[in-house]
Each structure stands twice: as C-alpha cells, then as structure tokens.
mmCIF file of C-alpha atoms in Angstrom:
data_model
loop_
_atom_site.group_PDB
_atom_site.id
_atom_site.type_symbol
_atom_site.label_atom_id
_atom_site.label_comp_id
_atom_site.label_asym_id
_atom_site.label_seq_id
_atom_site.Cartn_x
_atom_site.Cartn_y
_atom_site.Cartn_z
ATOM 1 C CA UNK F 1 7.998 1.625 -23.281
ATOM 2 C CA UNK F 2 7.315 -1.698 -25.478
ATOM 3 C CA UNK F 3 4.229 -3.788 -24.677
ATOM 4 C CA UNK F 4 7.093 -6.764 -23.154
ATOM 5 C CA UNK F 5 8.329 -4.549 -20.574
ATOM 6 C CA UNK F 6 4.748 -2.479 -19.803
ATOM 7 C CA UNK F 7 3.522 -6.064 -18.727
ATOM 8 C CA UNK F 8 3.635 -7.487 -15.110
ATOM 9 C CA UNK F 9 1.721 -10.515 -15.891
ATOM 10 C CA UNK F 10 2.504 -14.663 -13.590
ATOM 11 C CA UNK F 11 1.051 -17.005 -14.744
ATOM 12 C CA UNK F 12 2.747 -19.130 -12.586
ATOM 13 C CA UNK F 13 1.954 -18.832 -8.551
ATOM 14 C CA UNK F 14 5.587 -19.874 -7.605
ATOM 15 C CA UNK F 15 6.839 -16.526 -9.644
ATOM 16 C CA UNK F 16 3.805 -13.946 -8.553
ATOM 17 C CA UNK F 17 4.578 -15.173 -5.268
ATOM 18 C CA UNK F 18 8.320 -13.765 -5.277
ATOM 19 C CA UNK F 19 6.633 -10.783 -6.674
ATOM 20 C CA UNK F 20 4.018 -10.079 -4.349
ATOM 21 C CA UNK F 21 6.559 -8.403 -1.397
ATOM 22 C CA UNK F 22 3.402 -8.240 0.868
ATOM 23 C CA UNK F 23 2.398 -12.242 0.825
ATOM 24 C CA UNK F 24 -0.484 -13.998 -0.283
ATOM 25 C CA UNK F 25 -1.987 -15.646 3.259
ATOM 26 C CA UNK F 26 -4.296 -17.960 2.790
ATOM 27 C CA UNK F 27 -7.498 -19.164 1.152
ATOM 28 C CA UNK F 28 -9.941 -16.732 1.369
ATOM 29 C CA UNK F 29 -12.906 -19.348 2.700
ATOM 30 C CA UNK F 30 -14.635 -16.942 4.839
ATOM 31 C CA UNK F 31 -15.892 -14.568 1.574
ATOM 32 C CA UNK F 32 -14.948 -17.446 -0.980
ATOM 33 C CA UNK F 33 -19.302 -17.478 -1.763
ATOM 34 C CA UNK F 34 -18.599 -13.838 -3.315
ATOM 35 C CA UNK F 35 -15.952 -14.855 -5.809
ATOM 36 C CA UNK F 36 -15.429 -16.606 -8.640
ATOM 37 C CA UNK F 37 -11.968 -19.048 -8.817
ATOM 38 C CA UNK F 38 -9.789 -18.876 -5.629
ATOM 39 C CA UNK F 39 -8.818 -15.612 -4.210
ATOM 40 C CA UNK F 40 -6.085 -15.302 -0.660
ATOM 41 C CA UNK F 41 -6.450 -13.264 2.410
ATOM 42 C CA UNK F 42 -3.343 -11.812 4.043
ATOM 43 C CA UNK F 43 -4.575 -9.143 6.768
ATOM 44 C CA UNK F 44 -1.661 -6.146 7.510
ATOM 45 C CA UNK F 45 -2.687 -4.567 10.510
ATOM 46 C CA UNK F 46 -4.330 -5.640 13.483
ATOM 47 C CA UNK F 47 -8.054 -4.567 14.084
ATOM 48 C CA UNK F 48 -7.229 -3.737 17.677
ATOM 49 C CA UNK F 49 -4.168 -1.851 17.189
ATOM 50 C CA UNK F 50 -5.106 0.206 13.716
ATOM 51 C CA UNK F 51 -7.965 2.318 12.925
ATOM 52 C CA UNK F 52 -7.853 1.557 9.537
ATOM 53 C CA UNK F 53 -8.279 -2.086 8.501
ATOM 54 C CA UNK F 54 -5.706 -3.204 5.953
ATOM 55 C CA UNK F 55 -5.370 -6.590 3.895
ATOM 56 C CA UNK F 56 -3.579 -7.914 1.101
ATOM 57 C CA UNK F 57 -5.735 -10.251 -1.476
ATOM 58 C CA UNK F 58 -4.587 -12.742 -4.094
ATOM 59 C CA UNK F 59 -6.572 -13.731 -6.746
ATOM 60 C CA UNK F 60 -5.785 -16.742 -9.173
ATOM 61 C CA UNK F 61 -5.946 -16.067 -12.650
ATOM 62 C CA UNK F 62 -9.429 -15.428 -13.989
ATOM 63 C CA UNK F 63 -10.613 -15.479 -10.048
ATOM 64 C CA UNK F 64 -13.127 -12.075 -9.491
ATOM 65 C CA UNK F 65 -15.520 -11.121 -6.574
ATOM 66 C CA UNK F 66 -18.885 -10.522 -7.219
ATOM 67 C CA UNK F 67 -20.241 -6.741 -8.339
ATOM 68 C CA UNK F 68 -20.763 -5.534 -4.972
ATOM 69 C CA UNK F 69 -21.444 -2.222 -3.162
ATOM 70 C CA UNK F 70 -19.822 -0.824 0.144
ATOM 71 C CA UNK F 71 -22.868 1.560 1.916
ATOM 72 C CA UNK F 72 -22.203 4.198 4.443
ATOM 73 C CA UNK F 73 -23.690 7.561 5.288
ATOM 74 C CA UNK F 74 -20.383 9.025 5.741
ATOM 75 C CA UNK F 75 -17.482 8.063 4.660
ATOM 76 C CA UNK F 76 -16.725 4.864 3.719
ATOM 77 C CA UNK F 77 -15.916 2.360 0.803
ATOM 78 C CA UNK F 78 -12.034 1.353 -0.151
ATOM 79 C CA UNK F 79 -8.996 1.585 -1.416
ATOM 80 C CA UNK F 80 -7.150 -0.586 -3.764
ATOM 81 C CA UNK F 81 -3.165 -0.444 -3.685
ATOM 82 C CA UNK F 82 -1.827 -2.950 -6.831
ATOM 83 C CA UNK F 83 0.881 -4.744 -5.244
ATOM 84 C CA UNK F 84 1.638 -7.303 -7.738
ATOM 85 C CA UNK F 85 0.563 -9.016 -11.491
ATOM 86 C CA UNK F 86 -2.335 -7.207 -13.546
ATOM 87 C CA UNK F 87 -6.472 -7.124 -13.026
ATOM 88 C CA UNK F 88 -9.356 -5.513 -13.619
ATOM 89 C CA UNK F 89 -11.611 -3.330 -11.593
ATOM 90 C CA UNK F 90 -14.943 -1.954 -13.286
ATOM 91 C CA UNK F 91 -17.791 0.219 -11.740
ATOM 92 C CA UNK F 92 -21.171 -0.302 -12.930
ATOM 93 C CA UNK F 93 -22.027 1.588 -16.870
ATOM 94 C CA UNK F 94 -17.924 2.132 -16.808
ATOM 95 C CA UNK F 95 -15.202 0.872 -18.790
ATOM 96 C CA UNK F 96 -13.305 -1.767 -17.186
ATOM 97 C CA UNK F 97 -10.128 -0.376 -15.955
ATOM 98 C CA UNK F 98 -6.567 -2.113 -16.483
ATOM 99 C CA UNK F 99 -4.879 -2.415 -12.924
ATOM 100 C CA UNK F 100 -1.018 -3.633 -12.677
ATOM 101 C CA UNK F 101 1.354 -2.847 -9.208
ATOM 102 C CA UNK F 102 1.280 1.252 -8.530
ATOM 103 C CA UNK F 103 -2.171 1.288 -9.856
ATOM 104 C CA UNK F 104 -4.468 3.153 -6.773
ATOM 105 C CA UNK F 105 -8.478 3.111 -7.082
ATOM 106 C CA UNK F 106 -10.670 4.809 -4.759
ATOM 107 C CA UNK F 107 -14.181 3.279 -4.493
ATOM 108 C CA UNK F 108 -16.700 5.787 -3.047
ATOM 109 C CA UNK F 109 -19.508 4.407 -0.720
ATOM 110 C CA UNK F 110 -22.270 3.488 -2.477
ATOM 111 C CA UNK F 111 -21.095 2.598 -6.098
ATOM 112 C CA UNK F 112 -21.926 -0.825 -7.654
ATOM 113 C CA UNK F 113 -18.230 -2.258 -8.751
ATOM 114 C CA UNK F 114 -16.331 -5.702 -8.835
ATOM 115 C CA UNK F 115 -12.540 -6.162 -9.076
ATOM 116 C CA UNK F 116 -10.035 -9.253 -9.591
ATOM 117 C CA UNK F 117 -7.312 -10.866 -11.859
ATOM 118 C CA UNK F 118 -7.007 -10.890 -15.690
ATOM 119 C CA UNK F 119 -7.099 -14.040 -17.793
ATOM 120 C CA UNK F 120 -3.759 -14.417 -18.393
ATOM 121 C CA UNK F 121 -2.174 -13.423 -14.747
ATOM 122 C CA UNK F 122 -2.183 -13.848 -10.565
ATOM 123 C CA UNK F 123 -3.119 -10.024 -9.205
ATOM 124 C CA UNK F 124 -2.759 -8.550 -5.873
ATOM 125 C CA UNK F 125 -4.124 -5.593 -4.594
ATOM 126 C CA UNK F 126 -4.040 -3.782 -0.697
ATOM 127 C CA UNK F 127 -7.583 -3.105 0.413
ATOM 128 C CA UNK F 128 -7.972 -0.502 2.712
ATOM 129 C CA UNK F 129 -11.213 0.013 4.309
ATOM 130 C CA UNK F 130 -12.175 3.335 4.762
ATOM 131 C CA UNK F 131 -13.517 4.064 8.143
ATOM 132 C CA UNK F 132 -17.368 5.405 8.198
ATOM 133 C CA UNK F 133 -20.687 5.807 9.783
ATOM 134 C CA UNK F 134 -22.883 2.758 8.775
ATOM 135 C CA UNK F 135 -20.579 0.772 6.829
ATOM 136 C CA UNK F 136 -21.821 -2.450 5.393
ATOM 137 C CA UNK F 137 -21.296 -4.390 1.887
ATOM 138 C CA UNK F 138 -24.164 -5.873 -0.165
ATOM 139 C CA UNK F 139 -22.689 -8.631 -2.579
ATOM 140 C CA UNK F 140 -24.559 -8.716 -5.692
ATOM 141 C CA UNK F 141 -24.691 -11.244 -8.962
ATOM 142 C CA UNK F 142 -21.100 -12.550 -10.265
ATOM 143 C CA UNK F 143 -19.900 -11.282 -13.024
ATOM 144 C CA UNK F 144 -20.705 -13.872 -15.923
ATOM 145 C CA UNK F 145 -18.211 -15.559 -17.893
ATOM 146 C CA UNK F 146 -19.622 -14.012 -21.031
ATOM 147 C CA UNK F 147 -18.777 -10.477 -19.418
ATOM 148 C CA UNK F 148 -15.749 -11.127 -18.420
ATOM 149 C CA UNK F 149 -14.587 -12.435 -21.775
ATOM 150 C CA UNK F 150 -15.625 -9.112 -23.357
ATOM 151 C CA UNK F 151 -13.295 -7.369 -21.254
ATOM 152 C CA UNK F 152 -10.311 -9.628 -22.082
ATOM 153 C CA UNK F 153 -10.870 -8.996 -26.010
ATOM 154 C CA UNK F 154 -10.826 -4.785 -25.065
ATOM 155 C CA UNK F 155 -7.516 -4.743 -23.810
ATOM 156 C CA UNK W 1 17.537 -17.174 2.043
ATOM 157 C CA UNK W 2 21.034 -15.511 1.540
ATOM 158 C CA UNK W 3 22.098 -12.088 2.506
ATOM 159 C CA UNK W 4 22.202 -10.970 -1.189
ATOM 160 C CA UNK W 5 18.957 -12.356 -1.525
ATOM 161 C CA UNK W 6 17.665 -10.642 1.300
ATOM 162 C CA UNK W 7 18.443 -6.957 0.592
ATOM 163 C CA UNK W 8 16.635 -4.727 -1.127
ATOM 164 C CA UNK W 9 19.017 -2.420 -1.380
ATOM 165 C CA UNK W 10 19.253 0.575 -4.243
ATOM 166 C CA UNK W 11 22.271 3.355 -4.430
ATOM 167 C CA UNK W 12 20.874 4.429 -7.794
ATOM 168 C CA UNK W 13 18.040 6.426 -8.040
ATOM 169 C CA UNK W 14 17.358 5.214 -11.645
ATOM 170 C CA UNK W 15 17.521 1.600 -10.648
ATOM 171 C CA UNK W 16 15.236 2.767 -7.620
ATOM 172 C CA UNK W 17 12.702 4.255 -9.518
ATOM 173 C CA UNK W 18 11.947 1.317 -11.637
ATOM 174 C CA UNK W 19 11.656 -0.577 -8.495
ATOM 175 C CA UNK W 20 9.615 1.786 -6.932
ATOM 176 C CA UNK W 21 5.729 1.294 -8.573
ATOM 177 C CA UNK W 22 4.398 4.057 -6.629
ATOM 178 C CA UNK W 23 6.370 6.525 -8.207
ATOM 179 C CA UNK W 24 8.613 9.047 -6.308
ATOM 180 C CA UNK W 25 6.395 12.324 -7.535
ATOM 181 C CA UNK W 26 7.705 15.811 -6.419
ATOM 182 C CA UNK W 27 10.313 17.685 -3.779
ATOM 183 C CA UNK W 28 8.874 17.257 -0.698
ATOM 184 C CA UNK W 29 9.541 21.105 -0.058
ATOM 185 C CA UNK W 30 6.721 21.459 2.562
ATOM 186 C CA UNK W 31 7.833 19.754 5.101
ATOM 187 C CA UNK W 32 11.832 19.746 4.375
ATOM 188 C CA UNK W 33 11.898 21.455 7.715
ATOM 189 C CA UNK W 34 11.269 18.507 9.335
ATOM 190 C CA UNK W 35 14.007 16.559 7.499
ATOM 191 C CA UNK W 36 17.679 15.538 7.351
ATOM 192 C CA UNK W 37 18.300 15.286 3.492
ATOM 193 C CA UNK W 38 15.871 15.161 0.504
ATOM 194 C CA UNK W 39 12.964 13.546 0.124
ATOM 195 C CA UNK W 40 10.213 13.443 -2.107
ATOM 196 C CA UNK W 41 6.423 13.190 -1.966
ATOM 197 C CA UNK W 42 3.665 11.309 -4.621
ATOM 198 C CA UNK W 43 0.044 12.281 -3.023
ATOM 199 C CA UNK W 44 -2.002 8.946 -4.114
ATOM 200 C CA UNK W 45 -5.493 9.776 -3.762
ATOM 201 C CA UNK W 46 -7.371 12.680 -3.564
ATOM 202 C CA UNK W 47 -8.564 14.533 -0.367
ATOM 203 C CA UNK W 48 -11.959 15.818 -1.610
ATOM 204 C CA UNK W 49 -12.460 11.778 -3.371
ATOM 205 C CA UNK W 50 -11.254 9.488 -0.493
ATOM 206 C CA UNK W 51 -11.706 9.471 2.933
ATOM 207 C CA UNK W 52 -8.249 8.425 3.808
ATOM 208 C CA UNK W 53 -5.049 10.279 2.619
ATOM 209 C CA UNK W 54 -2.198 8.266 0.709
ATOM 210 C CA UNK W 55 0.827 9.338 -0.171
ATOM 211 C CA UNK W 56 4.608 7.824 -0.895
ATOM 212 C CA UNK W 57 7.296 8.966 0.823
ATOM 213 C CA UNK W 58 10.717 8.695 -0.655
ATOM 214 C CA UNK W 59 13.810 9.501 1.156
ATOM 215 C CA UNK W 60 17.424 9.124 -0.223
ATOM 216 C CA UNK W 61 20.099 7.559 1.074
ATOM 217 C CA UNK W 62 20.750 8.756 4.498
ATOM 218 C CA UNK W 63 17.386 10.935 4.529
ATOM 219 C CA UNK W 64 14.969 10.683 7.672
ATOM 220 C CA UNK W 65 12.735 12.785 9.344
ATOM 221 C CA UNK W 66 12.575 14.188 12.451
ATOM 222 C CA UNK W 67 11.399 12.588 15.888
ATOM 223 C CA UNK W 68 7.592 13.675 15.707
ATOM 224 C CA UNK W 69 4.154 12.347 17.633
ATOM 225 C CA UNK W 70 1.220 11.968 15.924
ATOM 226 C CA UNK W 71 -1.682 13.303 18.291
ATOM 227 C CA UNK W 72 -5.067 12.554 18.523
ATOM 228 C CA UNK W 73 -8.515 11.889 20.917
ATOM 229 C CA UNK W 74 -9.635 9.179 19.289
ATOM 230 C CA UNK W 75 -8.439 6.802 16.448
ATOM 231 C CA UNK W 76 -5.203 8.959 14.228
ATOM 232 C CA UNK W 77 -1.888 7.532 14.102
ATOM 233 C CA UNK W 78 -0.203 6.720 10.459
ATOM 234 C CA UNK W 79 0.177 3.171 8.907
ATOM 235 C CA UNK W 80 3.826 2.569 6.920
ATOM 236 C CA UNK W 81 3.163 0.093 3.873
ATOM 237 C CA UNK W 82 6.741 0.292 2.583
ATOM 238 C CA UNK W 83 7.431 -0.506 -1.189
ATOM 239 C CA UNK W 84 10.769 -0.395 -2.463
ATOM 240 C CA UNK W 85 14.510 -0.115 -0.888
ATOM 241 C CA UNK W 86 15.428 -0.423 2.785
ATOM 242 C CA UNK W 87 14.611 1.754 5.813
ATOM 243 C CA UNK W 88 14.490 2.234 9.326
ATOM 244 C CA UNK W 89 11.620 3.109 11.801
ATOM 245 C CA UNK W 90 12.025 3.730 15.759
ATOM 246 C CA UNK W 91 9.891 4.395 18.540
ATOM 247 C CA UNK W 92 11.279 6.619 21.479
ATOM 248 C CA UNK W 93 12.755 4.167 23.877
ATOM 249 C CA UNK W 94 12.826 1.264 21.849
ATOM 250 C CA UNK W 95 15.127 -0.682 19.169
ATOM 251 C CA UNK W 96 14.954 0.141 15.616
ATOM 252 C CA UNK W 97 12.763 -1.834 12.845
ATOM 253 C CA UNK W 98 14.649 -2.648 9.898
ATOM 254 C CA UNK W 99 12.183 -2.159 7.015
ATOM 255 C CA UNK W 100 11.893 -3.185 3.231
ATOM 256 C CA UNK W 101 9.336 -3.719 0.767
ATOM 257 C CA UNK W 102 6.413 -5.492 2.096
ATOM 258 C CA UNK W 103 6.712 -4.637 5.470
ATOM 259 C CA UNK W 104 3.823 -2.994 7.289
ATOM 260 C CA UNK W 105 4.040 -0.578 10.331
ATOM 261 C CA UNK W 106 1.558 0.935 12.829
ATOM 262 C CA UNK W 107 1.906 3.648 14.426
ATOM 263 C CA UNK W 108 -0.085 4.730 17.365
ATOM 264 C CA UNK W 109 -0.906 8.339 18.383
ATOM 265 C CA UNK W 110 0.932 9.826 21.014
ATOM 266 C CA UNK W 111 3.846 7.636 19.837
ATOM 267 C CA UNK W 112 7.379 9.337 19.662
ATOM 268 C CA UNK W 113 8.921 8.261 16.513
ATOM 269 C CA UNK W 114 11.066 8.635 13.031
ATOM 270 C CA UNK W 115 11.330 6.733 9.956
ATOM 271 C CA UNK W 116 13.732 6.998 6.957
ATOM 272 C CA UNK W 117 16.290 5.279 4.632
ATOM 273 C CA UNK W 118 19.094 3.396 5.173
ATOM 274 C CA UNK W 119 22.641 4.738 5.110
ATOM 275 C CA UNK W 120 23.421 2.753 1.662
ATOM 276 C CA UNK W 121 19.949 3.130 0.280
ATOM 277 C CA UNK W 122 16.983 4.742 -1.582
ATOM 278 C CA UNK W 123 13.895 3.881 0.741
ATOM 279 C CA UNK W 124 9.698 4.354 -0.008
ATOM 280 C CA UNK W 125 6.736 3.553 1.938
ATOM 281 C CA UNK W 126 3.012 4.726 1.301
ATOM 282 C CA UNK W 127 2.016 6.963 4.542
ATOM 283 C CA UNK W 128 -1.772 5.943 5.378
ATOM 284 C CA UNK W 129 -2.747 9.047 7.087
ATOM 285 C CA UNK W 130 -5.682 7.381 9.616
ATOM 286 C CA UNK W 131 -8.418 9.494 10.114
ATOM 287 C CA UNK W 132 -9.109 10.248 13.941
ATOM 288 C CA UNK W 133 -10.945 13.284 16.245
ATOM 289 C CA UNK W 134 -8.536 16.205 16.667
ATOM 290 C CA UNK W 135 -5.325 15.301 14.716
ATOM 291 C CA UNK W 136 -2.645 17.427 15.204
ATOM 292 C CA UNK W 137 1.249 16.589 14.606
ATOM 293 C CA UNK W 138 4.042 18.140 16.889
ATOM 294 C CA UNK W 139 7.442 17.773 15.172
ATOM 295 C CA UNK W 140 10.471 17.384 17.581
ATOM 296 C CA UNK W 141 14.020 17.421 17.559
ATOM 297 C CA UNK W 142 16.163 15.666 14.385
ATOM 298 C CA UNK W 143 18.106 12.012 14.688
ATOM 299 C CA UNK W 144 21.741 13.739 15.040
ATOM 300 C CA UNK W 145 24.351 11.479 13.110
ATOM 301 C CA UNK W 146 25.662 9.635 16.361
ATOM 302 C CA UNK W 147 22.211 8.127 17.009
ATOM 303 C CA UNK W 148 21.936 7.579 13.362
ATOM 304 C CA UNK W 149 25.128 5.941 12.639
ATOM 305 C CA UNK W 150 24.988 3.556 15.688
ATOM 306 C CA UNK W 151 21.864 2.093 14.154
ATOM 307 C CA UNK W 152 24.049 1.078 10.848
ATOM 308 C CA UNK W 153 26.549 -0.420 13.013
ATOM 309 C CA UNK W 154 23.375 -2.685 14.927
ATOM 310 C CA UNK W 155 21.992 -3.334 11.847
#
C-alpha cells in the first residue's frame, strides 16, 4: 500500500466530520482543564441502561489530554476504538504509537499514558471504560509542546 | 440527505473490506451453529490484557444469528457498535432496528433478540461483551425466511 492511500488524515472539520460515522457531540467543557486545544464529547450508551460506559471523542488537530492514569484494584482502565483521522497514544518510557480508524489500545489500570490527534489531522477514538473496583483517574502534567513536536518528526 | 446518500450498502466483499477498518478476521466456525449463513469473527483485544472482550462480527449478505438471551444476575448484556454495511437488530416482540455504521445498540440481559445483515448487504459491528455476575447465553430457535423476508419488505 503507498503512503497516499495508508493515510486517513482531515484537516478540515467539515470532511472528518463525514468521516467520523459515530459523531463528534459537543465541546468537551466539563474535562476541557485536562487537554490541550479543543477536544468533543459524544456519549453512546446511557449510564443507566449499559454497564459499560461508552463515548466517542474528537480532538482538533494538535488537541491532546494530559498524561494521566486510570487506578483500580481490579479491573479497570480503557479502551480506545479509532473511529476516524490519525493520533497518537503513548504510555510513559514507550514509543509513541501511530493510531488511525481500526486501531484498538487497551490501557491497563494503573499505567501513566496520554492520547490525542496528530499535527496534521482531526482524530476520533471510542473510549470504553472498563468496569472495576476503585476506579478513579489522576490527571497529571500536559504533554509539552517540545514533546509533542518530537513525536511528529518520528513518524 | 438522499437515499443514495443514505445507504451504506456493500454486495462486494472486496469493496466491504476496505470499508470495514476493523477487519473481518477468521470463519466464525464456533458458533456457526447458531447461524443462518457465514459469518466471520476478528477477536479485538485480548482476554488475559483487557477486562472487557471485543470482537467484530461480520455477517454476509443474508447472514444472522439465531434468537438468543443474554443472561445474567447483575450487569451482562452485549453493546453493538456497528462499523461498516447495513444490518438489522430485533428484540422479541418488538419492530426491527435498521442499523449502519455508527449506530450503537444496547442490549439488556434477559433480552430475546437477533442481529445480522441485510438481504442486499455485507454488515459488521464490534460485539462489547459487558462483564456481569453469572453470564451465561441460551441460544434459541433461528429467524426462518418468512420472518426474515417480511422485514426487507418493512424496511
């Protein structure tokens, strides 16, 4: 496969958007403190009706949470489904790794990790939170410009 | 939005498998038992490395599987997050849901129910398996062609 037709970058919101089959909601205001650049929160099922929560999230290009770890004593931490565009995810003293739609990523409990768009494209992934005993996230520091930069020059 | 706009409809199975991002993975010989026609399972994560179980489902044209009931005490049930082509899913007792990528479907336990593909297309959705206390499935009798075929005519 060439490097043209590997790539499933949008750099424009109007195309990601017809890309994105799962939609992008809206601002994400409520964990907006965690991220860097503007990032969209589209829940999929409803926390009354599913045991498993599931949402979709948008970020802009460039837009990244914060490193961030999701504790439990059992079970516990997520799932990322791509759905749409290319991004990054990257656990702490680990390669960054390239994510584009059919990419899936488990995050275990308990490992330090950010994810979010590339330079150069919108992203969407599913999040689904994986049930547990004593779930709870601690946000950490952003990842710097000067980090994220490096990963754009590895690709 | 038109009606050719609309579907998301694939005859092919090449053109369907570039559509589908997932991928469409291997026979799904262990539980053809419980199906009308072929279909195909790609296990996304990894039972010992994620809490929750993903895989894709893909049927062909025509394929579905059998009324069944997910059972379970507490939590259990499946979540459909379909991703390519056009399908069907039906509770005992109530209409059919038309389905193509993007939608998302709970499923309760104790609900009677079927999913599968259209008559005039490939169809995929990721199964979330939700975790629960004493899952069990019971696997009932198959959607004969009359109750399949009227749904094409309601469609």
């Amino acid at each position: 496969m060439t490097k043209e037709k590997s790539s499933m970058k949008y750099t424009k919101k109007t195309a990601f958007e017809a890309a994105d089959a799962f939609g992008i909601g809206a601002p994400n205001d409520t964990y907006a403190q965690y991220f860097i650049g503007q990032s969209f929160l589209k829940p999929l099922t409803e926390p009354e009706k599913a045991p498993v929560f599931l949402a979709n999230v948008t970020f802009e290009p460039r837009c990244r949470n914060n490193w961030h770890i999701h504790h439990a004593t059992k079970g516990g931490g997520q799932i990322l489904i791509c759905t749409a565009g290319e991004g990054w995810y990257q656990e702490e003293g680990k390669p960054a790794v390239s994510l584009k739609a059919g990419t899936v990523i488990t995050i275990p409990a308990e490992v330090k990790h950010w994810h979010g768009a590339k330079k150069d494209s919108w992203f969407s992934h599913i999040a689904v939170e994986c049930p547990g005993e004593n779930c709870s996230n601690e946000w950490c520091e952003p990842v710097s410009d000067a980090e994220y930069e490096k990963l754009e020059n590895a690709e």
